[in-house]
Amino acid sequence: MDMKLLIEKIFQAGKAQGIGDMEVYYSAGSSLSLKVFQKELDGYSLSESEGLSLRGVFNGKMGYSYTEKVDESSIDLLIKNVVENATVIDSDDEESIYEGSKEYREVNIFNPDLEKVSESDKINFVKSLEEEAFKIDKRITSVETCVYGDGYGETVMSNTKGLHLHDKNNIAYTYAVVVAKDGDDIKTGMAYRAGNDFTKFNAAEIASETVREALSLLGAKTVKSADYPVVIRNSAAADLLESFTGIFSAESVQKDLSLLKGKLNHKIASEKFTLVDNPFMEEGLASKSFDGEGAACRYKKVIDKGVLMTYLHNLKTAKKDGTETTGNASKGSYKASIGISPSNFYVEKGSRTLEEMISDIKTGIMITELQGLHSGLNPISGDFSLAALGYEIKEGKIAGPVEQITVAGNYFEMLKDIEEVGSDLKFGLPGEAYIGSPSLKIKKLSIAGE
């Protein structure tokens, strides 16, 4: 049915039951995943979702409810659940429905051409990706994973204060993991792409990258334990940033779960380090004009040349701190409650290439992959101890691959020890595609090997 008409009927029914300000959040989406193994389609998944949530103020408390049945038959139950939920809530936090920002910047992250790509073209693409990987080198014994996926999402927010917002987006991604074998030595390599322009996905280019990565790790050895100058390559640096993203949330700060408490306008990192939250990034996979509460999103430097400029706020945390929301309220789905998360969150790139950063190092390590990120670090203390893969650096050049090493340090101290920021900004796969970093050159980190 007509979404505006359904929302109006929900608001009328809520008002009749004594609910004050109300907000409807509607979301719908679909996702496709294709997997190829040995020239055959080995996995096919197509899913669709749709749902609607209602927030409303009843007797001074905010109640919540949601439904997957988006029609008039759900109205009475939605209203009933909001009233019951508000009645049992014992939180003293004051929540309100947002009347809207003065203006919203238009953001377009929906590419209609992606919808026109036929399923057969997608299958042919992922098959050619596998085929190209086998062509490159005889030491590639298998293509372990070869996937293409895409998805579409739509959001409508409307409230009784006159706010009505609409957002539409789509995304495509692909990745391949290959296995290289030389004698008893077996290594894997991975490459991926993400965006919403199918024409930019080049199977030969992606295959070449993943094969090159796997082959370059053959013959890896460990190194002597010591403190080394370290270059953390872009994808690994982005993974590390993703693990510590929560420390920038005002909610974490207010709950004493972040060591950044009391550090606003203080230098907490190297002056080479600038951390940006950019909801208007062109082709950014998390670009948007409004957040999960309907507030206008804002471009901001969270850290500017080493100085902490702001935390990430939603309406509730902003009110507690006596400041304005930064437009970072998040709502993972119509079922989710309001949280805080960044948009396109990345380290601003520098001017030096990866090769140029390596050229200054007499003896050091380049980290290309960090393992155990969800168990080997503490986001509150900042301490981390992680298994890693990479390369040894000697006399300014890559000397050979390295394995069976552990890199350890403290994230807050590491930020201060950044000597160079590379020019090779890279974002992660969907799920982490909003987190990006160039390669980072660190003064020293502890490497445990032999």
Coordinates of C-alpha atoms in Angstrom, one line a residue:
M1 CA 0.0 0.0 0.0
D2 CA 1.0 3.7 -0.1
M3 CA 3.6 4.2 2.5
K4 CA 2.6 7.8 3.4
L5 CA -1.0 6.7 3.9
L6 CA 0.0 3.8 6.1
I7 CA 2.2 6.1 8.2
E8 CA -0.7 8.6 8.6
K9 CA -3.0 5.8 9.8
I10 CA -0.4 4.6 12.4
F11 CA 0.0 8.1 13.8
Q12 CA -3.8 8.6 14.0
A13 CA -4.2 5.3 15.9
G14 CA -1.3 6.1 18.2
K15 CA -2.7 9.5 19.1
A16 CA -6.1 7.9 19.9
Q17 CA -4.3 5.7 22.4
G18 CA -2.6 8.6 24.2
I19 CA 0.8 8.3 22.5
G20 CA 2.5 11.7 22.0
D21 CA 5.3 12.2 19.5
M22 CA 5.8 9.3 17.2
E23 CA 8.3 8.1 14.5
V24 CA 8.0 5.5 11.9
Y25 CA 11.2 3.9 10.4
Y26 CA 10.6 1.7 7.3
S27 CA 13.3 -0.3 5.6
A28 CA 13.4 -2.7 2.7
G29 CA 16.1 -4.4 0.8
S30 CA 17.4 -7.4 -1.2
S31 CA 20.7 -9.2 -1.5
L32 CA 22.1 -11.6 -4.0
S33 CA 25.2 -13.8 -3.5
L34 CA 26.8 -16.1 -6.2
K35 CA 29.6 -18.5 -5.6
V36 CA 31.6 -20.4 -8.2
F37 CA 33.7 -23.5 -7.7
Q38 CA 35.5 -25.5 -10.4
K39 CA 33.6 -23.7 -13.2
E40 CA 30.2 -24.5 -11.7
L41 CA 27.8 -22.3 -9.8
D42 CA 28.3 -23.7 -6.3
G43 CA 26.2 -21.3 -4.2
Y44 CA 23.2 -19.1 -4.9
S45 CA 21.4 -17.0 -2.4
L46 CA 18.7 -14.4 -2.9
S47 CA 17.0 -12.8 0.0
E48 CA 14.5 -9.9 0.5
S49 CA 13.5 -8.1 3.7
E50 CA 11.0 -5.5 4.7
G51 CA 9.9 -4.1 8.0
L52 CA 8.7 -1.2 9.9
S53 CA 9.3 0.1 13.4
L54 CA 7.5 2.6 15.6
R55 CA 8.8 4.8 18.4
G56 CA 6.5 6.8 20.5
V57 CA 6.4 8.8 23.8
F58 CA 3.9 7.4 26.3
N59 CA 3.7 8.9 29.8
G60 CA 7.1 10.5 29.3
K61 CA 8.9 7.3 28.3
M62 CA 9.9 6.1 24.8
G63 CA 8.3 2.9 23.7
Y64 CA 9.4 0.7 20.7
S65 CA 7.7 -1.9 18.5
Y66 CA 8.3 -3.3 15.1
T67 CA 6.6 -5.6 12.5
E68 CA 7.6 -7.5 9.4
K69 CA 4.0 -7.3 8.1
V70 CA 3.9 -3.8 6.5
D71 CA 0.1 -3.2 6.2
E72 CA -2.9 -1.9 8.1
S73 CA -3.4 -5.3 9.9
S74 CA -0.3 -4.5 12.0
I75 CA -1.3 -1.1 13.3
D76 CA -3.1 -2.2 16.5
L77 CA -0.3 -4.5 17.6
L78 CA 2.3 -1.8 16.9
I79 CA 0.5 0.7 19.1
K80 CA -0.2 -1.8 21.8
N81 CA 3.5 -2.8 22.0
V82 CA 4.7 0.8 22.1
V83 CA 2.4 1.4 25.1
E84 CA 3.5 -1.8 26.9
N85 CA 7.2 -1.2 26.2
A86 CA 7.1 2.4 27.4
T87 CA 5.3 1.3 30.6
V88 CA 8.0 -1.2 31.7
I89 CA 11.1 0.9 30.7
D90 CA 13.0 1.9 33.8
S91 CA 15.8 4.0 32.2
D92 CA 16.1 7.6 33.3
D93 CA 17.6 8.6 29.9
E94 CA 15.3 11.2 28.3
E95 CA 14.6 10.4 24.6
S96 CA 12.7 12.5 22.2
I97 CA 11.6 12.5 18.5
Y98 CA 13.7 14.8 16.4
E99 CA 11.9 17.6 14.6
G100 CA 14.5 17.6 11.8
S101 CA 17.5 19.7 10.7
K102 CA 17.3 23.0 8.9
E103 CA 18.7 21.6 5.7
Y104 CA 19.9 18.3 4.3
R105 CA 22.6 17.8 1.7
E106 CA 21.5 15.7 -1.3
V107 CA 23.5 12.4 -1.5
N108 CA 23.0 10.0 -4.4
I109 CA 24.5 6.5 -3.8
F110 CA 22.0 4.6 -5.9
N111 CA 23.1 3.5 -9.4
P112 CA 20.1 2.5 -11.5
D113 CA 22.5 0.8 -14.0
L114 CA 23.4 -1.9 -11.4
E115 CA 19.8 -3.1 -11.4
K116 CA 20.0 -3.6 -15.2
V117 CA 22.9 -6.0 -15.0
S118 CA 21.5 -9.5 -15.9
E119 CA 22.0 -12.4 -13.6
S120 CA 23.7 -14.3 -16.4
D121 CA 26.3 -11.5 -16.7
K122 CA 27.0 -11.7 -13.0
I123 CA 27.5 -15.4 -13.2
N124 CA 29.7 -15.1 -16.2
F125 CA 31.8 -12.5 -14.4
V126 CA 32.4 -14.7 -11.3
K127 CA 33.2 -17.7 -13.5
S128 CA 35.7 -15.6 -15.5
L129 CA 37.3 -14.5 -12.3
E130 CA 38.0 -18.1 -11.3
E131 CA 39.2 -18.9 -14.8
E132 CA 41.6 -15.9 -14.9
A133 CA 43.2 -16.9 -11.6
F134 CA 44.0 -20.4 -12.9
K135 CA 45.6 -19.0 -16.1
I136 CA 48.3 -16.9 -14.4
D137 CA 50.5 -19.5 -12.7
K138 CA 50.7 -23.3 -12.5
R139 CA 51.4 -23.0 -8.7
I140 CA 47.8 -21.9 -8.2
T141 CA 46.2 -25.3 -7.2
S142 CA 42.7 -24.1 -6.4
V143 CA 40.5 -21.1 -6.2
E144 CA 39.1 -21.6 -2.7
T145 CA 36.5 -18.9 -2.8
C146 CA 35.1 -16.9 -5.7
V147 CA 32.1 -14.7 -5.0
Y148 CA 30.0 -12.0 -6.5
G149 CA 27.2 -10.3 -4.5
D150 CA 25.1 -7.2 -4.7
G151 CA 22.3 -5.6 -2.7
Y152 CA 19.7 -2.8 -2.6
G153 CA 18.3 -0.9 0.4
E154 CA 15.7 1.7 1.0
T155 CA 14.8 3.7 4.1
V156 CA 11.8 6.0 4.9
M157 CA 11.7 8.0 8.1
S158 CA 8.6 10.0 9.1
N159 CA 7.4 11.5 12.4
T160 CA 4.6 13.5 13.9
K161 CA 6.7 16.7 13.9
G162 CA 6.5 16.9 10.1
L163 CA 9.8 15.2 9.2
H164 CA 9.7 12.9 6.1
L165 CA 13.0 11.5 4.7
H166 CA 13.8 9.0 2.0
D167 CA 17.1 7.2 1.2
K168 CA 17.9 4.6 -1.5
N169 CA 21.2 2.8 -2.1
N170 CA 22.8 -0.2 -3.8
I171 CA 26.1 -1.9 -3.7
A172 CA 28.1 -4.7 -5.5
Y173 CA 31.1 -6.6 -4.3
T174 CA 33.4 -9.4 -5.4
Y175 CA 36.3 -11.3 -3.9
A176 CA 38.5 -14.3 -4.6
V177 CA 40.8 -16.4 -2.5
V178 CA 43.4 -18.6 -4.2
V179 CA 45.7 -21.3 -3.0
A180 CA 49.3 -21.4 -4.2
K181 CA 51.5 -24.5 -3.7
D182 CA 55.2 -25.0 -4.1
G183 CA 56.3 -28.3 -2.8
D184 CA 55.0 -28.6 0.8
D185 CA 54.6 -24.8 1.1
I186 CA 51.0 -23.7 0.8
K187 CA 49.8 -20.0 0.9
T188 CA 46.6 -18.2 0.2
G189 CA 46.0 -14.7 -1.3
M190 CA 42.9 -12.6 -1.5
A191 CA 41.7 -9.6 -3.5
Y192 CA 38.3 -7.8 -3.5
R193 CA 36.4 -4.9 -5.0
A194 CA 33.3 -3.0 -3.8
G195 CA 31.2 -0.3 -5.3
N196 CA 28.0 0.1 -7.2
D197 CA 29.4 0.3 -10.8
F198 CA 29.5 -3.2 -12.3
T199 CA 31.5 -2.0 -15.3
K200 CA 34.5 -1.2 -13.0
F201 CA 34.9 -4.9 -11.9
N202 CA 37.8 -6.3 -14.0
A203 CA 38.1 -10.1 -13.5
A204 CA 41.7 -10.2 -14.9
E205 CA 42.9 -7.4 -12.7
I206 CA 41.3 -8.9 -9.5
A207 CA 42.6 -12.4 -10.3
S208 CA 46.1 -11.0 -10.9
E209 CA 46.1 -9.2 -7.6
T210 CA 45.0 -12.3 -5.5
V211 CA 47.5 -14.6 -7.4
R212 CA 50.3 -12.2 -6.9
E213 CA 49.6 -12.0 -3.2
A214 CA 49.5 -15.8 -2.7
L215 CA 52.8 -16.3 -4.7
S216 CA 54.6 -13.5 -2.9
L217 CA 54.0 -15.4 0.5
L218 CA 55.6 -18.6 -0.7
G219 CA 58.8 -19.4 1.2
A220 CA 57.8 -17.3 4.2
K221 CA 60.0 -17.5 7.3
T222 CA 59.8 -16.1 10.8
V223 CA 62.2 -13.3 12.1
K224 CA 64.1 -12.7 15.3
S225 CA 62.0 -11.2 18.1
A226 CA 62.7 -7.5 18.5
D227 CA 61.2 -4.0 18.2
Y228 CA 61.1 -3.1 14.5
P229 CA 60.0 -0.1 12.5
V230 CA 56.7 -1.3 11.0
V231 CA 54.7 -0.4 7.9
I232 CA 51.1 -1.6 8.3
R233 CA 49.7 -1.9 4.8
N234 CA 46.4 -0.1 4.0
S235 CA 44.0 -3.1 4.3
A236 CA 45.5 -4.2 7.6
A237 CA 45.5 -0.7 9.0
A238 CA 41.8 -0.4 8.1
D239 CA 41.1 -3.6 9.9
L240 CA 42.8 -2.3 13.0
L241 CA 40.9 1.0 12.8
E242 CA 37.6 -0.9 12.5
S243 CA 38.4 -2.8 15.7
F244 CA 38.9 0.4 17.6
T245 CA 36.1 2.5 16.1
G246 CA 34.0 2.3 19.3
I247 CA 36.5 4.4 21.2
F248 CA 35.3 7.5 19.3
S249 CA 31.6 7.0 20.3
A250 CA 30.3 9.5 22.8
E251 CA 28.3 6.7 24.4
S252 CA 31.5 4.7 25.1
V253 CA 33.1 7.9 26.5
Q254 CA 30.1 8.6 28.8
K255 CA 30.1 5.0 30.0
D256 CA 33.9 5.2 30.8
L257 CA 34.6 2.6 28.1
S258 CA 37.0 4.8 26.2
L259 CA 40.3 6.3 27.2
L260 CA 39.5 9.3 25.0
K261 CA 37.4 10.7 27.8
G262 CA 38.5 14.2 28.7
K263 CA 40.8 14.3 25.7
L264 CA 38.9 16.7 23.4
N265 CA 41.2 19.4 21.9
H266 CA 44.2 17.4 23.2
K267 CA 46.9 15.9 21.0
I268 CA 46.4 12.2 21.0
A269 CA 48.1 11.2 17.8
S270 CA 51.0 12.1 15.4
E271 CA 50.4 15.4 13.5
K272 CA 50.6 13.3 10.4
F273 CA 47.3 11.5 11.4
T274 CA 43.9 13.0 10.4
L275 CA 40.8 10.8 10.9
V276 CA 37.7 11.8 8.9
D277 CA 34.0 11.0 9.1
N278 CA 32.7 11.9 5.6
P279 CA 29.0 11.1 4.9
F280 CA 29.2 12.9 1.5
M281 CA 32.1 11.0 0.1
E282 CA 31.7 10.5 -3.7
E283 CA 31.2 6.8 -4.3
G284 CA 31.4 6.2 -0.5
L285 CA 29.6 3.0 0.4
A286 CA 28.3 4.6 3.6
S287 CA 27.4 8.0 2.2
K288 CA 24.0 9.4 3.3
S289 CA 22.2 12.6 4.0
F290 CA 20.6 11.8 7.3
D291 CA 21.3 9.5 10.3
G292 CA 19.2 6.9 12.2
E293 CA 17.3 9.7 14.0
G294 CA 16.7 11.9 11.0
A295 CA 19.4 14.4 11.8
A296 CA 21.4 15.8 8.9
C297 CA 24.8 14.2 8.6
R298 CA 27.9 16.3 8.8
Y299 CA 31.5 16.1 7.4
K300 CA 33.9 16.2 10.3
K301 CA 37.5 15.6 11.2
V302 CA 37.4 13.5 14.3
I303 CA 41.2 13.8 14.7
D304 CA 42.8 16.8 12.9
K305 CA 46.6 16.6 12.6
G306 CA 46.7 14.6 15.8
V307 CA 44.2 16.6 17.8
L308 CA 41.0 15.0 19.0
M309 CA 38.2 17.4 17.7
T310 CA 35.0 15.6 18.5
Y311 CA 33.3 12.4 19.6
L312 CA 30.6 10.8 17.5
H313 CA 27.2 11.8 18.9
N314 CA 23.5 10.9 18.5
L315 CA 20.8 13.1 20.1
K316 CA 20.9 11.4 23.5
T317 CA 24.6 11.6 24.0
A318 CA 24.7 15.2 22.6
K319 CA 22.1 16.3 25.2
K320 CA 24.1 14.7 28.0
D321 CA 27.3 16.6 26.9
G322 CA 25.4 19.8 26.2
T323 CA 26.4 19.8 22.6
E324 CA 24.8 19.1 19.2
T325 CA 24.4 15.7 17.5
T326 CA 27.1 15.0 14.9
G327 CA 24.6 13.1 12.8
N328 CA 26.0 9.7 13.7
A329 CA 22.9 8.0 15.1
S330 CA 22.8 4.5 13.7
K331 CA 19.9 2.1 13.3
G332 CA 21.1 -1.2 11.9
S333 CA 17.6 -2.3 10.8
Y334 CA 14.0 -1.5 11.6
K335 CA 14.3 -3.9 14.5
A336 CA 17.4 -2.2 16.1
S337 CA 17.5 0.4 18.7
I338 CA 19.4 3.7 18.2
G339 CA 23.2 3.5 18.5
I340 CA 26.2 5.4 17.2
S341 CA 28.4 4.6 14.2
P342 CA 30.4 6.6 11.7
S343 CA 29.7 7.0 8.0
N344 CA 32.7 6.7 5.6
F345 CA 35.4 6.6 8.3
Y346 CA 38.9 6.9 7.1
V347 CA 42.4 8.1 7.7
E348 CA 43.2 11.0 5.4
K349 CA 45.8 10.0 2.9
G350 CA 49.3 11.4 2.7
S351 CA 51.5 12.0 -0.3
R352 CA 54.1 9.2 -0.1
T353 CA 53.6 5.9 -1.9
L354 CA 54.1 2.6 -0.1
E355 CA 57.4 2.0 -1.9
E356 CA 58.6 5.5 -0.8
M357 CA 57.8 4.8 2.9
I358 CA 59.6 1.4 2.7
S359 CA 62.7 3.0 1.1
D360 CA 63.6 4.8 4.3
I361 CA 63.7 1.6 6.4
K362 CA 67.0 -0.2 6.9
T363 CA 65.6 -3.2 8.8
G364 CA 61.9 -3.5 9.4
I365 CA 58.6 -5.4 8.9
M366 CA 55.6 -4.7 6.6
I367 CA 52.3 -6.1 8.0
T368 CA 49.8 -7.2 5.3
E369 CA 47.4 -9.2 7.4
L370 CA 46.3 -9.2 11.1
Q371 CA 44.6 -12.2 12.5
G372 CA 42.5 -12.7 15.7
L373 CA 41.3 -9.1 15.8
H374 CA 38.2 -9.9 17.9
S375 CA 40.1 -11.8 20.5
G376 CA 43.7 -10.4 20.5
L377 CA 43.0 -6.8 21.4
N378 CA 41.3 -4.8 24.1
P379 CA 39.4 -1.8 22.7
I380 CA 39.3 -0.1 26.2
S381 CA 43.0 -0.3 27.1
G382 CA 44.2 -0.2 23.5
D383 CA 46.5 -3.2 24.0
F384 CA 46.8 -5.7 21.1
S385 CA 48.8 -8.8 20.4
L386 CA 47.9 -10.3 17.0
A387 CA 49.2 -13.0 14.7
A388 CA 50.4 -11.4 11.5
L389 CA 51.7 -12.0 8.0
G390 CA 53.8 -9.7 5.9
Y391 CA 57.3 -9.1 4.5
E392 CA 60.7 -8.3 5.9
I393 CA 62.3 -5.0 4.8
K394 CA 66.0 -4.7 4.3
E395 CA 67.9 -1.7 3.0
G396 CA 64.7 0.0 1.9
K397 CA 63.3 -3.0 -0.1
I398 CA 61.1 -6.1 0.4
A399 CA 63.5 -8.9 1.3
G400 CA 61.0 -11.8 1.6
P401 CA 57.8 -13.0 3.1
V402 CA 57.3 -13.4 6.9
E403 CA 55.0 -15.7 8.8
Q404 CA 54.6 -17.1 12.4
I405 CA 55.0 -13.7 13.9
T406 CA 53.0 -11.8 16.5
V407 CA 52.8 -8.0 16.5
A408 CA 52.1 -6.3 19.9
G409 CA 51.6 -2.8 21.1
N410 CA 49.1 -0.3 22.3
Y411 CA 46.8 1.5 19.8
F412 CA 46.8 4.8 21.6
E413 CA 50.6 4.8 21.7
M414 CA 50.8 3.6 18.1
L415 CA 48.8 6.6 17.0
K416 CA 51.5 8.9 18.5
D417 CA 54.3 6.9 16.8
I418 CA 53.0 7.3 13.3
E419 CA 55.8 8.7 11.2
E420 CA 54.2 8.6 7.7
V421 CA 50.8 8.2 6.2
G422 CA 50.7 6.7 2.7
S423 CA 48.8 7.8 -0.4
D424 CA 47.1 4.4 -0.9
L425 CA 43.8 4.8 0.8
K426 CA 41.7 1.6 0.7
F427 CA 38.4 0.6 2.1
G428 CA 37.3 -2.9 3.3
L429 CA 34.7 -5.4 2.1
P430 CA 30.9 -4.9 2.7
G431 CA 30.4 -5.0 6.4
E432 CA 33.6 -3.0 6.8
A433 CA 33.4 -1.1 3.6
Y434 CA 32.9 2.2 5.5
I435 CA 36.3 1.9 7.2
G436 CA 39.4 3.0 5.2
S437 CA 43.1 3.7 5.7
P438 CA 46.2 4.2 3.7
S439 CA 49.4 2.4 4.8
L440 CA 50.9 3.6 8.0
K441 CA 54.6 3.8 9.0
I442 CA 55.1 3.2 12.7
K443 CA 58.2 4.2 14.6
K444 CA 58.4 0.8 16.2
L445 CA 56.2 -2.2 17.3
S446 CA 57.2 -5.3 19.1
I447 CA 57.5 -8.3 16.8
A448 CA 57.7 -11.8 18.3
G449 CA 59.2 -14.5 16.1
E450 CA 61.9 -16.9 16.9

